[in-house]
PDB file of C-alpha atoms in Angstrom:
ATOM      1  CA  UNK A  72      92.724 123.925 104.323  1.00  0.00           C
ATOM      2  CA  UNK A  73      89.166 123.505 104.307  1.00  0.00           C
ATOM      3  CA  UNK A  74      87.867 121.352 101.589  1.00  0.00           C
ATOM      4  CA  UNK A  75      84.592 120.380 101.585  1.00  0.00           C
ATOM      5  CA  UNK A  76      84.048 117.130  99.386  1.00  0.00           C
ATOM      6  CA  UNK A  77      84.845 115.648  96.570  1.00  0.00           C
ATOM      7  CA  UNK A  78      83.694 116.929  93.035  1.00  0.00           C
ATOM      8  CA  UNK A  79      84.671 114.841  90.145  1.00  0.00           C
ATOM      9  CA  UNK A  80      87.591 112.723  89.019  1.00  0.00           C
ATOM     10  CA  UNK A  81      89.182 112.923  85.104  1.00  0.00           C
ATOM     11  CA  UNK A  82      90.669 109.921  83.910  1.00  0.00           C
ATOM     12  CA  UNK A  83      92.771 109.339  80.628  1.00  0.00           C
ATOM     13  CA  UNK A  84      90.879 106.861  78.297  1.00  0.00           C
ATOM     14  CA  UNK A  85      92.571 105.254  74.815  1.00  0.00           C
ATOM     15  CA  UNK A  86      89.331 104.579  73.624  1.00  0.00           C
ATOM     16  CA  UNK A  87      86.817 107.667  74.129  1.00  0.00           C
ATOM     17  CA  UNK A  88      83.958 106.274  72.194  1.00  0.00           C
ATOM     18  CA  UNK A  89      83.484 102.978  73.714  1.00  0.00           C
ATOM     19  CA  UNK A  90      84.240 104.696  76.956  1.00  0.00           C
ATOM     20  CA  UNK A  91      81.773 107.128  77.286  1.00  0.00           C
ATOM     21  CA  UNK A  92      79.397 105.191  75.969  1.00  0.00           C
ATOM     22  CA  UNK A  93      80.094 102.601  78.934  1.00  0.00           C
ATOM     23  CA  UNK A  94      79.110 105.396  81.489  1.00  0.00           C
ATOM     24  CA  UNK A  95      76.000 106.802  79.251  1.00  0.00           C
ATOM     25  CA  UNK A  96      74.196 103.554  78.044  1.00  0.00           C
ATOM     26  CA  UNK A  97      75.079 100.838  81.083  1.00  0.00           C
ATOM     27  CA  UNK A  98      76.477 103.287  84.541  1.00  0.00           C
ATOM     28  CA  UNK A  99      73.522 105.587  84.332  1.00  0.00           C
ATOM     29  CA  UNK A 100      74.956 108.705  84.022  1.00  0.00           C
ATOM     30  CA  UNK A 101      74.177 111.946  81.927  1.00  0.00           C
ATOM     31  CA  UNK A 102      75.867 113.944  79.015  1.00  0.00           C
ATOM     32  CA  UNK A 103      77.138 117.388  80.079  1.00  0.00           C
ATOM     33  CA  UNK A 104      78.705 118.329  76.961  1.00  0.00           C
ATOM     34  CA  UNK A 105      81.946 117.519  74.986  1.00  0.00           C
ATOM     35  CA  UNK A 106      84.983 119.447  73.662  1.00  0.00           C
ATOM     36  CA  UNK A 107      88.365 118.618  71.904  1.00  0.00           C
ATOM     37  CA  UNK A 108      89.720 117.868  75.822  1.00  0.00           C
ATOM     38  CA  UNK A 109      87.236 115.428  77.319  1.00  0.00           C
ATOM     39  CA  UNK A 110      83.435 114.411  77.701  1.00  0.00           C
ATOM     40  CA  UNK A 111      81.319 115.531  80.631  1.00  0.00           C
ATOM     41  CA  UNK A 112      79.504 113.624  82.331  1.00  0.00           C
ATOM     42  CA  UNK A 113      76.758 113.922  85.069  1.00  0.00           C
ATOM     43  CA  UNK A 114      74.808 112.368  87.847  1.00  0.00           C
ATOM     44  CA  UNK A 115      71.581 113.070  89.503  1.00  0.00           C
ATOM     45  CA  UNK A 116      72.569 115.619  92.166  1.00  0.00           C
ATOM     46  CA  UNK A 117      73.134 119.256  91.356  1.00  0.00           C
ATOM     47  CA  UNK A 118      77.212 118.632  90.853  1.00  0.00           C
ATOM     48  CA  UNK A 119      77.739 120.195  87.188  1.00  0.00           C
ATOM     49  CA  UNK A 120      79.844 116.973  86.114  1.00  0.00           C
ATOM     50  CA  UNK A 121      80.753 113.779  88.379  1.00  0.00           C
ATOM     51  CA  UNK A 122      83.867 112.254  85.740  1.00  0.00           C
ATOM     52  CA  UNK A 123      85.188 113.700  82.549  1.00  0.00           C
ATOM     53  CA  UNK A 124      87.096 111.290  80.037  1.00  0.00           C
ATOM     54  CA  UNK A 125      89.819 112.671  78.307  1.00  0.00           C
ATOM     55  CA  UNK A 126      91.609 111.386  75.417  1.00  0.00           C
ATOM     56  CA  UNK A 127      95.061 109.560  75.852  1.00  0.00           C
ATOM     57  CA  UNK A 128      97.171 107.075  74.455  1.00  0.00           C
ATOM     58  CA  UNK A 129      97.100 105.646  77.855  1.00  0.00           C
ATOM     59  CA  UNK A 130      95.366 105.225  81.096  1.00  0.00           C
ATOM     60  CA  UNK A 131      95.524 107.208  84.560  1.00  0.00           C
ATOM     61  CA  UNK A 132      94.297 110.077  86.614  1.00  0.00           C
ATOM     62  CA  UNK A 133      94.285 113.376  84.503  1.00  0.00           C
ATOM     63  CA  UNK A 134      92.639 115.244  87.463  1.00  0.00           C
ATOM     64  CA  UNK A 135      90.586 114.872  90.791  1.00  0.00           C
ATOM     65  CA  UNK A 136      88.978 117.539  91.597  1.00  0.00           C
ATOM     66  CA  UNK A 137      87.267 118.702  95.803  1.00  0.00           C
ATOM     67  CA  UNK A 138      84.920 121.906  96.467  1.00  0.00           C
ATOM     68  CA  UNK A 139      86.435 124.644  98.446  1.00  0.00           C
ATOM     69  CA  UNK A 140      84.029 127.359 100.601  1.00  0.00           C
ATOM     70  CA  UNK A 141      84.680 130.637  98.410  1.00  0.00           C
ATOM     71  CA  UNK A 142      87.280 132.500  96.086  1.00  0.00           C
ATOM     72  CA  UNK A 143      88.913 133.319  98.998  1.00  0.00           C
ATOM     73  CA  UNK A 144      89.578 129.957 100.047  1.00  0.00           C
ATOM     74  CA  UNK A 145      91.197 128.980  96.695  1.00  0.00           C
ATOM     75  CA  UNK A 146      93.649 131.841  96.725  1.00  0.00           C
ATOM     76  CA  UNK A 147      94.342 130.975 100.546  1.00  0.00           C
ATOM     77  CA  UNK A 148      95.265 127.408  99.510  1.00  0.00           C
ATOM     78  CA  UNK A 149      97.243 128.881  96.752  1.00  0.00           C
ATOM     79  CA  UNK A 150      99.126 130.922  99.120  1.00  0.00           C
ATOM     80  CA  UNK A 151      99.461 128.051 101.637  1.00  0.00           C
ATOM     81  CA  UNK A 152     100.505 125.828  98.731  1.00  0.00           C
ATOM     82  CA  UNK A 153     103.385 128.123  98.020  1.00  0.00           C
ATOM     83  CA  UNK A 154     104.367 128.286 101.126  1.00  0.00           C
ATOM     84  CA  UNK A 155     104.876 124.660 101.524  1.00  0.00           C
ATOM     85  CA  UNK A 156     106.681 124.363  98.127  1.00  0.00           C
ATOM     86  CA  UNK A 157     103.766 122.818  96.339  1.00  0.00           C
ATOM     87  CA  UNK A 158     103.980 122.903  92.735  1.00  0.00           C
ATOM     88  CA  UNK A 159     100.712 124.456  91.836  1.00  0.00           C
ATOM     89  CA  UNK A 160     100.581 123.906  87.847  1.00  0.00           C
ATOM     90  CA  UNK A 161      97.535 126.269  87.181  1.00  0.00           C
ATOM     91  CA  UNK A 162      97.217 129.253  89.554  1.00  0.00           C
ATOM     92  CA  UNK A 163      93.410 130.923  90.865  1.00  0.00           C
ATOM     93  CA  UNK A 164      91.682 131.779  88.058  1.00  0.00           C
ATOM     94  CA  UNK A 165      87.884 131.688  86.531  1.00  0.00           C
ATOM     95  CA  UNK A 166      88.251 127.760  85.089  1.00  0.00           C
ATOM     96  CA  UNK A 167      87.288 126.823  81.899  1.00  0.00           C
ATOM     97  CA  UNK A 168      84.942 123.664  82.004  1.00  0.00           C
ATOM     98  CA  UNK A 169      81.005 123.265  82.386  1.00  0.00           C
ATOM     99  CA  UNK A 170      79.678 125.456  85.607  1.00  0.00           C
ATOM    100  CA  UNK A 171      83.199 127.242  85.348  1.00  0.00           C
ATOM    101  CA  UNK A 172      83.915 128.513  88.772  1.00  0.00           C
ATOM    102  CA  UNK A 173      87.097 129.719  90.153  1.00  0.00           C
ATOM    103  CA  UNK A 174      90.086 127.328  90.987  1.00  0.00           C
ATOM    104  CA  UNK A 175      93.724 126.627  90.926  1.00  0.00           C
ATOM    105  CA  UNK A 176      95.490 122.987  90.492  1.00  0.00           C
ATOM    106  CA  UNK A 177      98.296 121.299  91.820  1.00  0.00           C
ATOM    107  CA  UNK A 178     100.334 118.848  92.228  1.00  0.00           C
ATOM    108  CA  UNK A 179     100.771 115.972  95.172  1.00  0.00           C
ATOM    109  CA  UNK A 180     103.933 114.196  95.614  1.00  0.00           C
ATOM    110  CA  UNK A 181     103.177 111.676  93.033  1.00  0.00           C
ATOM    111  CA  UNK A 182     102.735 114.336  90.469  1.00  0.00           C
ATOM    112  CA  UNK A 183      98.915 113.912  90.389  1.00  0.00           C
ATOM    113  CA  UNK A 184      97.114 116.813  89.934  1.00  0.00           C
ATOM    114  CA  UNK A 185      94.252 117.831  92.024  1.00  0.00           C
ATOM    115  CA  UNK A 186      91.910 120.993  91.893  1.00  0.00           C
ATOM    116  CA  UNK A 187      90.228 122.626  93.884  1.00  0.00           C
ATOM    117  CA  UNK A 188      87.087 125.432  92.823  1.00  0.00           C
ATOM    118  CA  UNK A 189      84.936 127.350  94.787  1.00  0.00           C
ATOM    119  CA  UNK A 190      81.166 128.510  92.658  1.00  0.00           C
ATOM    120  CA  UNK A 191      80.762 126.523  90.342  1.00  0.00           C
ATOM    121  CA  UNK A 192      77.186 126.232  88.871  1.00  0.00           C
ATOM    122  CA  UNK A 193      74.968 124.027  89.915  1.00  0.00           C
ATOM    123  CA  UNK A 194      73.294 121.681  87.488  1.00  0.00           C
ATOM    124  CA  UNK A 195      69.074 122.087  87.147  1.00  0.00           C
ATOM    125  CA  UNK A 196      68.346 119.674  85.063  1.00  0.00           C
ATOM    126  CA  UNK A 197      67.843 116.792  87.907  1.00  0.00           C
ATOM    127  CA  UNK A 198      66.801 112.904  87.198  1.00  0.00           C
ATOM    128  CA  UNK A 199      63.609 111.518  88.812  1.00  0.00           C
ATOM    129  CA  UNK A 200      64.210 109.696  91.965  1.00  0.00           C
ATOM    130  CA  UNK A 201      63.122 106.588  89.729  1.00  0.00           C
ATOM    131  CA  UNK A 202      65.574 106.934  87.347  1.00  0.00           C
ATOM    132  CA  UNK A 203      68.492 103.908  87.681  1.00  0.00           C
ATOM    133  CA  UNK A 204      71.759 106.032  88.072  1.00  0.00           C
ATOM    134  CA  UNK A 205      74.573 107.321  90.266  1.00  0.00           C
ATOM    135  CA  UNK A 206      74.088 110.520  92.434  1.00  0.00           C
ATOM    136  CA  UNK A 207      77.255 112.478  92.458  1.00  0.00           C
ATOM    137  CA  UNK A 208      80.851 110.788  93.266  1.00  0.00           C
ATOM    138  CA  UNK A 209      81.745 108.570  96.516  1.00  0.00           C
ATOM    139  CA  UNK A 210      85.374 108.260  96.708  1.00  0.00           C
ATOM    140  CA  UNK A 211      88.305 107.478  94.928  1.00  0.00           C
ATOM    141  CA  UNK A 212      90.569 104.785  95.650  1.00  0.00           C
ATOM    142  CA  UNK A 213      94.359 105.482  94.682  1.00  0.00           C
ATOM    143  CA  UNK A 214      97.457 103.275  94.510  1.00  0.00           C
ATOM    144  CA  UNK A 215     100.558 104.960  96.013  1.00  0.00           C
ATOM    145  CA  UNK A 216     104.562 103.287  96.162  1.00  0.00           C
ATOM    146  CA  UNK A 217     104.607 106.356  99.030  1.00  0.00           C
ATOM    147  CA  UNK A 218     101.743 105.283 101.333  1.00  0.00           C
ATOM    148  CA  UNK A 219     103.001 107.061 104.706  1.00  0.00           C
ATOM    149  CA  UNK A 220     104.563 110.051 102.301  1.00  0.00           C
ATOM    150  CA  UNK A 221     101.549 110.604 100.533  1.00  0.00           C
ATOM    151  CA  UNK A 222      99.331 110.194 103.640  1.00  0.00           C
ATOM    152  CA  UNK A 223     100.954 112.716 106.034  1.00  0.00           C
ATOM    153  CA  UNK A 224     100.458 115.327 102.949  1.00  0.00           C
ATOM    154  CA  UNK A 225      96.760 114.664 102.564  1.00  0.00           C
ATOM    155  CA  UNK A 226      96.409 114.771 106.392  1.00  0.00           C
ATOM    156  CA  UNK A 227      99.018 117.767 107.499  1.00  0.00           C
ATOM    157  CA  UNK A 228      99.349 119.798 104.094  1.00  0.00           C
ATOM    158  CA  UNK A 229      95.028 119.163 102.895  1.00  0.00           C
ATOM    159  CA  UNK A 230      93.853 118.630 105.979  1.00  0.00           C
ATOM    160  CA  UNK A 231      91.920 115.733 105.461  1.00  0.00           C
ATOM    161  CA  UNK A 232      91.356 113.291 108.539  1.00  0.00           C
ATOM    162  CA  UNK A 233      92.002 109.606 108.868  1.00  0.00           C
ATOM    163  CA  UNK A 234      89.125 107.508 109.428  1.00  0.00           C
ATOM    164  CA  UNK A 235      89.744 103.855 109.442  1.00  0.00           C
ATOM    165  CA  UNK A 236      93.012 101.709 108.500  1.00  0.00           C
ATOM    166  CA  UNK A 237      92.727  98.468 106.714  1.00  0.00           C
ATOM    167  CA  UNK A 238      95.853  97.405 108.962  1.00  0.00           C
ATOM    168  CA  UNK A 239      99.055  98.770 107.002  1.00  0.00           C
ATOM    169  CA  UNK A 240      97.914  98.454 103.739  1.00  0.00           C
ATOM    170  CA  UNK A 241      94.542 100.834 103.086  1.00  0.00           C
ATOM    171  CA  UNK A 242      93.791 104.251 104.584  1.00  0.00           C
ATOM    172  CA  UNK A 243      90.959 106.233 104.397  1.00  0.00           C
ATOM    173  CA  UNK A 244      90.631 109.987 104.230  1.00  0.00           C
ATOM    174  CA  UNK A 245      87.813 112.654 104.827  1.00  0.00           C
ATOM    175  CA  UNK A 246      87.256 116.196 104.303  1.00  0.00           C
ATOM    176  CA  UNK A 247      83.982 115.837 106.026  1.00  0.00           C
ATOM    177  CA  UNK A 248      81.633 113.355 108.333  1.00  0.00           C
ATOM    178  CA  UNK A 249      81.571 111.348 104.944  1.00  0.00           C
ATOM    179  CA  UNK A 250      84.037 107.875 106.098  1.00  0.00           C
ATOM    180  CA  UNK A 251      86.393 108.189 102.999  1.00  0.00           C
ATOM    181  CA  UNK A 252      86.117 110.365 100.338  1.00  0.00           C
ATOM    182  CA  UNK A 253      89.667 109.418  99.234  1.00  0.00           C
ATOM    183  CA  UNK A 254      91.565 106.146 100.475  1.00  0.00           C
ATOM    184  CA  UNK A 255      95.455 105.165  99.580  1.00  0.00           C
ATOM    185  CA  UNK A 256      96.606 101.560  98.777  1.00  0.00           C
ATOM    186  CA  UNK A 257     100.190 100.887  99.332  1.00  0.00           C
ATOM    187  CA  UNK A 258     101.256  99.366  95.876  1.00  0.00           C
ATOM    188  CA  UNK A 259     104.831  99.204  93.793  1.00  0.00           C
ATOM    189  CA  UNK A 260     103.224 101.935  91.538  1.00  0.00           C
ATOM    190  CA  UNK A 261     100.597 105.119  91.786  1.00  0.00           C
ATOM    191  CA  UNK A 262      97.944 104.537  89.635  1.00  0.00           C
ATOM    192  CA  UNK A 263      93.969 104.729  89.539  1.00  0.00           C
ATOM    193  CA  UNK A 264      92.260 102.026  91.959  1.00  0.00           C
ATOM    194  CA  UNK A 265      89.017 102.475  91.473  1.00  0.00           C
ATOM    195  CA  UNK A 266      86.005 105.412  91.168  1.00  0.00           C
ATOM    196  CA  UNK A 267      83.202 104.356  93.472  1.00  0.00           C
ATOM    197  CA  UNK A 268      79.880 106.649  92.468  1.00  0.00           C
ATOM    198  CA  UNK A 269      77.250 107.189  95.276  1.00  0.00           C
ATOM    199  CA  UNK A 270      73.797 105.315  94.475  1.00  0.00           C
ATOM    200  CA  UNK A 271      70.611 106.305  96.238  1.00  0.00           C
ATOM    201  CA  UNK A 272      70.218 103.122  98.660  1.00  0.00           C
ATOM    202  CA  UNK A 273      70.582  99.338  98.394  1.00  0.00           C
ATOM    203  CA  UNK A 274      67.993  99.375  96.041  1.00  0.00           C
ATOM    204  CA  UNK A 275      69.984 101.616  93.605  1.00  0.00           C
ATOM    205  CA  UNK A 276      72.852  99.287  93.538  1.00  0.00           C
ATOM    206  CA  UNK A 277      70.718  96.284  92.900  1.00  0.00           C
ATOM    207  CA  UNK A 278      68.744  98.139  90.314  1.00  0.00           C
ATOM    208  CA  UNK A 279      72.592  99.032  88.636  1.00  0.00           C
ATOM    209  CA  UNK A 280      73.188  95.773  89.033  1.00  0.00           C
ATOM    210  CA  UNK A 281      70.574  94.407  87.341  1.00  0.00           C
ATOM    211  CA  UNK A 282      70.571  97.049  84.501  1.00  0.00           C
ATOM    212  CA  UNK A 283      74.322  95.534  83.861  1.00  0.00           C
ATOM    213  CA  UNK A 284      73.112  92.344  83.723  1.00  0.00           C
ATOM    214  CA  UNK A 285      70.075  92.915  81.536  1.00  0.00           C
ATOM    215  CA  UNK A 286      73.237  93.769  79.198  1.00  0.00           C
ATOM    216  CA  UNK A 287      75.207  91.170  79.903  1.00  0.00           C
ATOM    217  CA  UNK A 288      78.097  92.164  82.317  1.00  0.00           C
ATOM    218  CA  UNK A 289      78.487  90.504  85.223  1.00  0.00           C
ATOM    219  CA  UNK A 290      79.856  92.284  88.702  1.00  0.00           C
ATOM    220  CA  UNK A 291      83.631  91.548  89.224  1.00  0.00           C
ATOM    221  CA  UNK A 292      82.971  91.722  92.743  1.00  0.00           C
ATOM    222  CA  UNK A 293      79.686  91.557  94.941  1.00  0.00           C
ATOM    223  CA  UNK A 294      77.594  92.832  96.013  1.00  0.00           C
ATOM    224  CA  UNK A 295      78.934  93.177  99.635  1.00  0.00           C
ATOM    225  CA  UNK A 296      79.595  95.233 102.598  1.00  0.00           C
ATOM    226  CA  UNK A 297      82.522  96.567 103.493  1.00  0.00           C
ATOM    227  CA  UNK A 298      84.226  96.742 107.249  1.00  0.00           C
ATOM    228  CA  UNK A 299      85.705 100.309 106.793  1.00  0.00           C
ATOM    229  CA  UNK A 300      82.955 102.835 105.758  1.00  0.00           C
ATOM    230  CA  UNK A 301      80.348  99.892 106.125  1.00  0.00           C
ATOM    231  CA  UNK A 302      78.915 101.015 102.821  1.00  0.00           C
ATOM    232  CA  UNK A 303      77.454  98.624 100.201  1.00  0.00           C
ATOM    233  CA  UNK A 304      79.885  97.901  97.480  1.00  0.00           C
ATOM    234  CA  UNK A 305      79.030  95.832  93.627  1.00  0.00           C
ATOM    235  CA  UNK A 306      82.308  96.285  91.686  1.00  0.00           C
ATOM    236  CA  UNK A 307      82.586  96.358  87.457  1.00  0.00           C
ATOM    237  CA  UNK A 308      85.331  96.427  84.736  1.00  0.00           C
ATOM    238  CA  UNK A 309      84.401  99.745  82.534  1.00  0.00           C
ATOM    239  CA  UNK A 310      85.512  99.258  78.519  1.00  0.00           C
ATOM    240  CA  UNK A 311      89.121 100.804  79.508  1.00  0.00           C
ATOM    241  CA  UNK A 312      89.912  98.518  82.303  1.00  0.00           C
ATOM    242  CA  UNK A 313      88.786 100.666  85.585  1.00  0.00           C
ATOM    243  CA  UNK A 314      87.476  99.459  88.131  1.00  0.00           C
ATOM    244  CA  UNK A 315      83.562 101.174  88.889  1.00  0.00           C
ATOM    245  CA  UNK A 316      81.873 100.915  91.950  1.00  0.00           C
ATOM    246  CA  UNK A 317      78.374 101.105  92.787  1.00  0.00           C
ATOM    247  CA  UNK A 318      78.303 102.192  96.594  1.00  0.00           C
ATOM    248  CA  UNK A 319      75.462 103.058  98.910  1.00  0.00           C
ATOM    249  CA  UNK A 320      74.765 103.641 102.762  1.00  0.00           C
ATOM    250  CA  UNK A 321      78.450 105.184 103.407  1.00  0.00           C
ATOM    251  CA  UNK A 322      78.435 105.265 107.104  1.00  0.00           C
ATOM    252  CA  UNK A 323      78.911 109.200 108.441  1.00  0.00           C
ATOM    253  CA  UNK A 324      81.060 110.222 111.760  1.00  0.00           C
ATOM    254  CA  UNK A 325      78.864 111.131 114.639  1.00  0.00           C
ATOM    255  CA  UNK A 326      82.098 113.010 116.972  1.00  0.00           C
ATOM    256  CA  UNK A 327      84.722 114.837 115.228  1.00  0.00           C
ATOM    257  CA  UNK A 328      85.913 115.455 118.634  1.00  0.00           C
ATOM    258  CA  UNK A 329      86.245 111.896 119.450  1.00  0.00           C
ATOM    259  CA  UNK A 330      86.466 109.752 116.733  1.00  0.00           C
ATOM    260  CA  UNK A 331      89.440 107.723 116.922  1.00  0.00           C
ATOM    261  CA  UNK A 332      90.842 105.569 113.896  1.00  0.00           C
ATOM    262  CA  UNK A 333      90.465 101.743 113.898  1.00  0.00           C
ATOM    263  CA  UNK A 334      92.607  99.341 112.512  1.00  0.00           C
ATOM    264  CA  UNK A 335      90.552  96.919 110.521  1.00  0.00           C
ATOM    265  CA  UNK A 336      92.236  93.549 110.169  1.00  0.00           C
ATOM    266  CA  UNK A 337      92.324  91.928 105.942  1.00  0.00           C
ATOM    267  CA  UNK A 338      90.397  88.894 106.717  1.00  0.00           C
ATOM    268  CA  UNK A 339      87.173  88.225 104.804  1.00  0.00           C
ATOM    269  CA  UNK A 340      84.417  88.899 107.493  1.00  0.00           C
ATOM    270  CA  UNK A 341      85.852  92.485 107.551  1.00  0.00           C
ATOM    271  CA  UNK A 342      86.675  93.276 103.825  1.00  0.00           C
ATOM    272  CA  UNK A 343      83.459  91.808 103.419  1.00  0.00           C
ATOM    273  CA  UNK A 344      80.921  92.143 106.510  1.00  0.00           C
ATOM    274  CA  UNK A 345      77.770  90.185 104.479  1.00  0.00           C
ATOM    275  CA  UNK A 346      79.837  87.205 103.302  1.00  0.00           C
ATOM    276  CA  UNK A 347      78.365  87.380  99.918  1.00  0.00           C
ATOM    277  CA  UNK A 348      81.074  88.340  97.688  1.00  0.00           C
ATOM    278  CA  UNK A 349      84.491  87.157  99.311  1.00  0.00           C
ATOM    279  CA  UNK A 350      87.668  88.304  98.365  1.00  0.00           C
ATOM    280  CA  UNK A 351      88.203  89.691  95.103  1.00  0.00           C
ATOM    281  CA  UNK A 352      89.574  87.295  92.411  1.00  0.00           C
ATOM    282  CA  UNK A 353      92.545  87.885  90.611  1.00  0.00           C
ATOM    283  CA  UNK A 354      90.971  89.217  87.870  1.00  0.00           C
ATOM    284  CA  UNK A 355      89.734  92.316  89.469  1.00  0.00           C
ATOM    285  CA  UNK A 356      92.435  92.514  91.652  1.00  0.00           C
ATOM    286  CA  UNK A 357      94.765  93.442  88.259  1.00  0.00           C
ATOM    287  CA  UNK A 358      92.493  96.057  87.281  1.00  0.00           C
ATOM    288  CA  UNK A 359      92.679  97.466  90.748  1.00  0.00           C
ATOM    289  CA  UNK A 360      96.235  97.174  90.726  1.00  0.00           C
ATOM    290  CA  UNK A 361      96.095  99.631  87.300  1.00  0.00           C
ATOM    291  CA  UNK A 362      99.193 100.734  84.723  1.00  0.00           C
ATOM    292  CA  UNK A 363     101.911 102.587  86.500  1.00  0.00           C
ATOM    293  CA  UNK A 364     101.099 106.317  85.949  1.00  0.00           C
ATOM    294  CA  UNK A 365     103.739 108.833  85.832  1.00  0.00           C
ATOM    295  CA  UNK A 366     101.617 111.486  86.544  1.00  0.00           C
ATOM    296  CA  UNK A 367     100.974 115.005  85.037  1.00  0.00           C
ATOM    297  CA  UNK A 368     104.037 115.898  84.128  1.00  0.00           C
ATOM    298  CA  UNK A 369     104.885 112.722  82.099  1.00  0.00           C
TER     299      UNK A 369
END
């Protein structure tokens, strides 16, 4: 399949309000519009919507979401999806959320479901390059109790590439030249990691930083650089217990054709190349580690 990048990611929130607030007020992004299903929310690239928060009586992924290169891609991946016995829960068809498009959705072996959509509108209504505020998505970070299972479908069945391992425990995926644009942690339960959203250099993720601050929340972890990806990390807790990243300077493959995986030892100079923010504590660890989530058909 040829996926392209990354779109948005929909998590379940038990607490809407104080949620979406979180990500309008403090994280910097932008109202897209709201229905009886979710909120839409924006960034300062074109994307129509980088996260959507839908109402639940618990938390965990309700959808993540990559571009595809045409209708005719989506109903090849449909096809290719049936092939493979894929349980594809909502077949090609014009979607109904902001920029519609045309998509289908699915579901991986840990019953998450993921989408993929082909023209979908672009936003106009762009931020100033002043304005304090995330770009468009990173990567997500998901935990998985099938890490080589769940891996090998991503790679052979998506065709996403490995990029780095953080020795058994972490890999990281790409559709592109972008390092990760998804990453697995082996864990005793799937469940939401964290949502790392793309700032516009250093200086955006200080400026988050400091706009957090100004309101009182401190980072759980950094800021930092990380080994794998080498991009600039500053970590917070969001109202429903997710773990938020602010992430810059993502480092890009130069040689398709020759880039070979490395296995990145889990010692502090690597998890953390700058030194300034350590290990995680235990705090943010347990939101990282997230509720077990059953998935979409629970």
């Amino acid at each position: 399949m040829k996926i392209e990048d990354i779109r948005h990611v929909g998590l379940l929130s038990p607490m809407i309000a104080a949620h979406g607030r979180f990500y309008l007020e403090a994280w910097g992004l932008q109202a897209v519009g709201e229905d009886e299903r979710a909120q839409y929310l924006r960034g300062s690239s074109s994307e129509q919507h980088i996260l959507s928060l839908h109402p639940a009586d618990r938390r965990g992924l309700h959808h993540l979401a990559f571009s595809v290169a045409g209708s005719d891609a989506v109903d090849a991946a449909a096809a290719e999806l049936e092939h493979r016995g894929v349980t594809v829960v909502a077949q090609p068809k014009e979607l109904d959320e902001p920029g519609g498009g045309y998509g289908l959705r699915f579901l991986d072996p840990e019953n998450r479901c993921i989408e993929l959509s082909a023209g979908v509108a672009e936003h106009s209504n762009r931020r100033s390059a002043e304005a304090v505020g995330p770009r468009r998505l990173c990567h997500v970070v998901l935990n998985t109790a099938q890490f080589e299972p769940i891996v090998e479908f991503y790679a052979d069945v998506l065709g996403f590439r490995i990029s780095d391992w953080m020795e058994n425990q972490l890999a990281f995926l790409r559709c592109n030249r972008k390092h990760h644009v998804v990453a697995f942690n082996r864990a005793d339960h799937a469940s939401v990691n964290h949502v790392a959203y793309v700032m516009p250099s250093v200086d955006g993720v200080m400026g988050g930083l400091a706009s957090l601050r100004a309101r009182g929340q401190e980072p759980d972890w950094g800021p930092g650089r990380h080994g794998p990806g080498n991009n600039i990390f500053c970590y917070f807790r969001d109202p429903a217990g997710y773990v938020a990243e602010f992430s810059s300077d993502m480092e890009y493959i130069e040689d398709e054709a020759t880039h070979e995986p490395a296995v990145w030892r889990r010692v502090p100079e690597q998890i953390d190349r700058w030194g300034t923010a350590g290990l995680p504590g235990a705090d943010v660890r347990k939101a990282m580690a997230g509720d077990p989530d059953p998935g979409w058909a629970s």
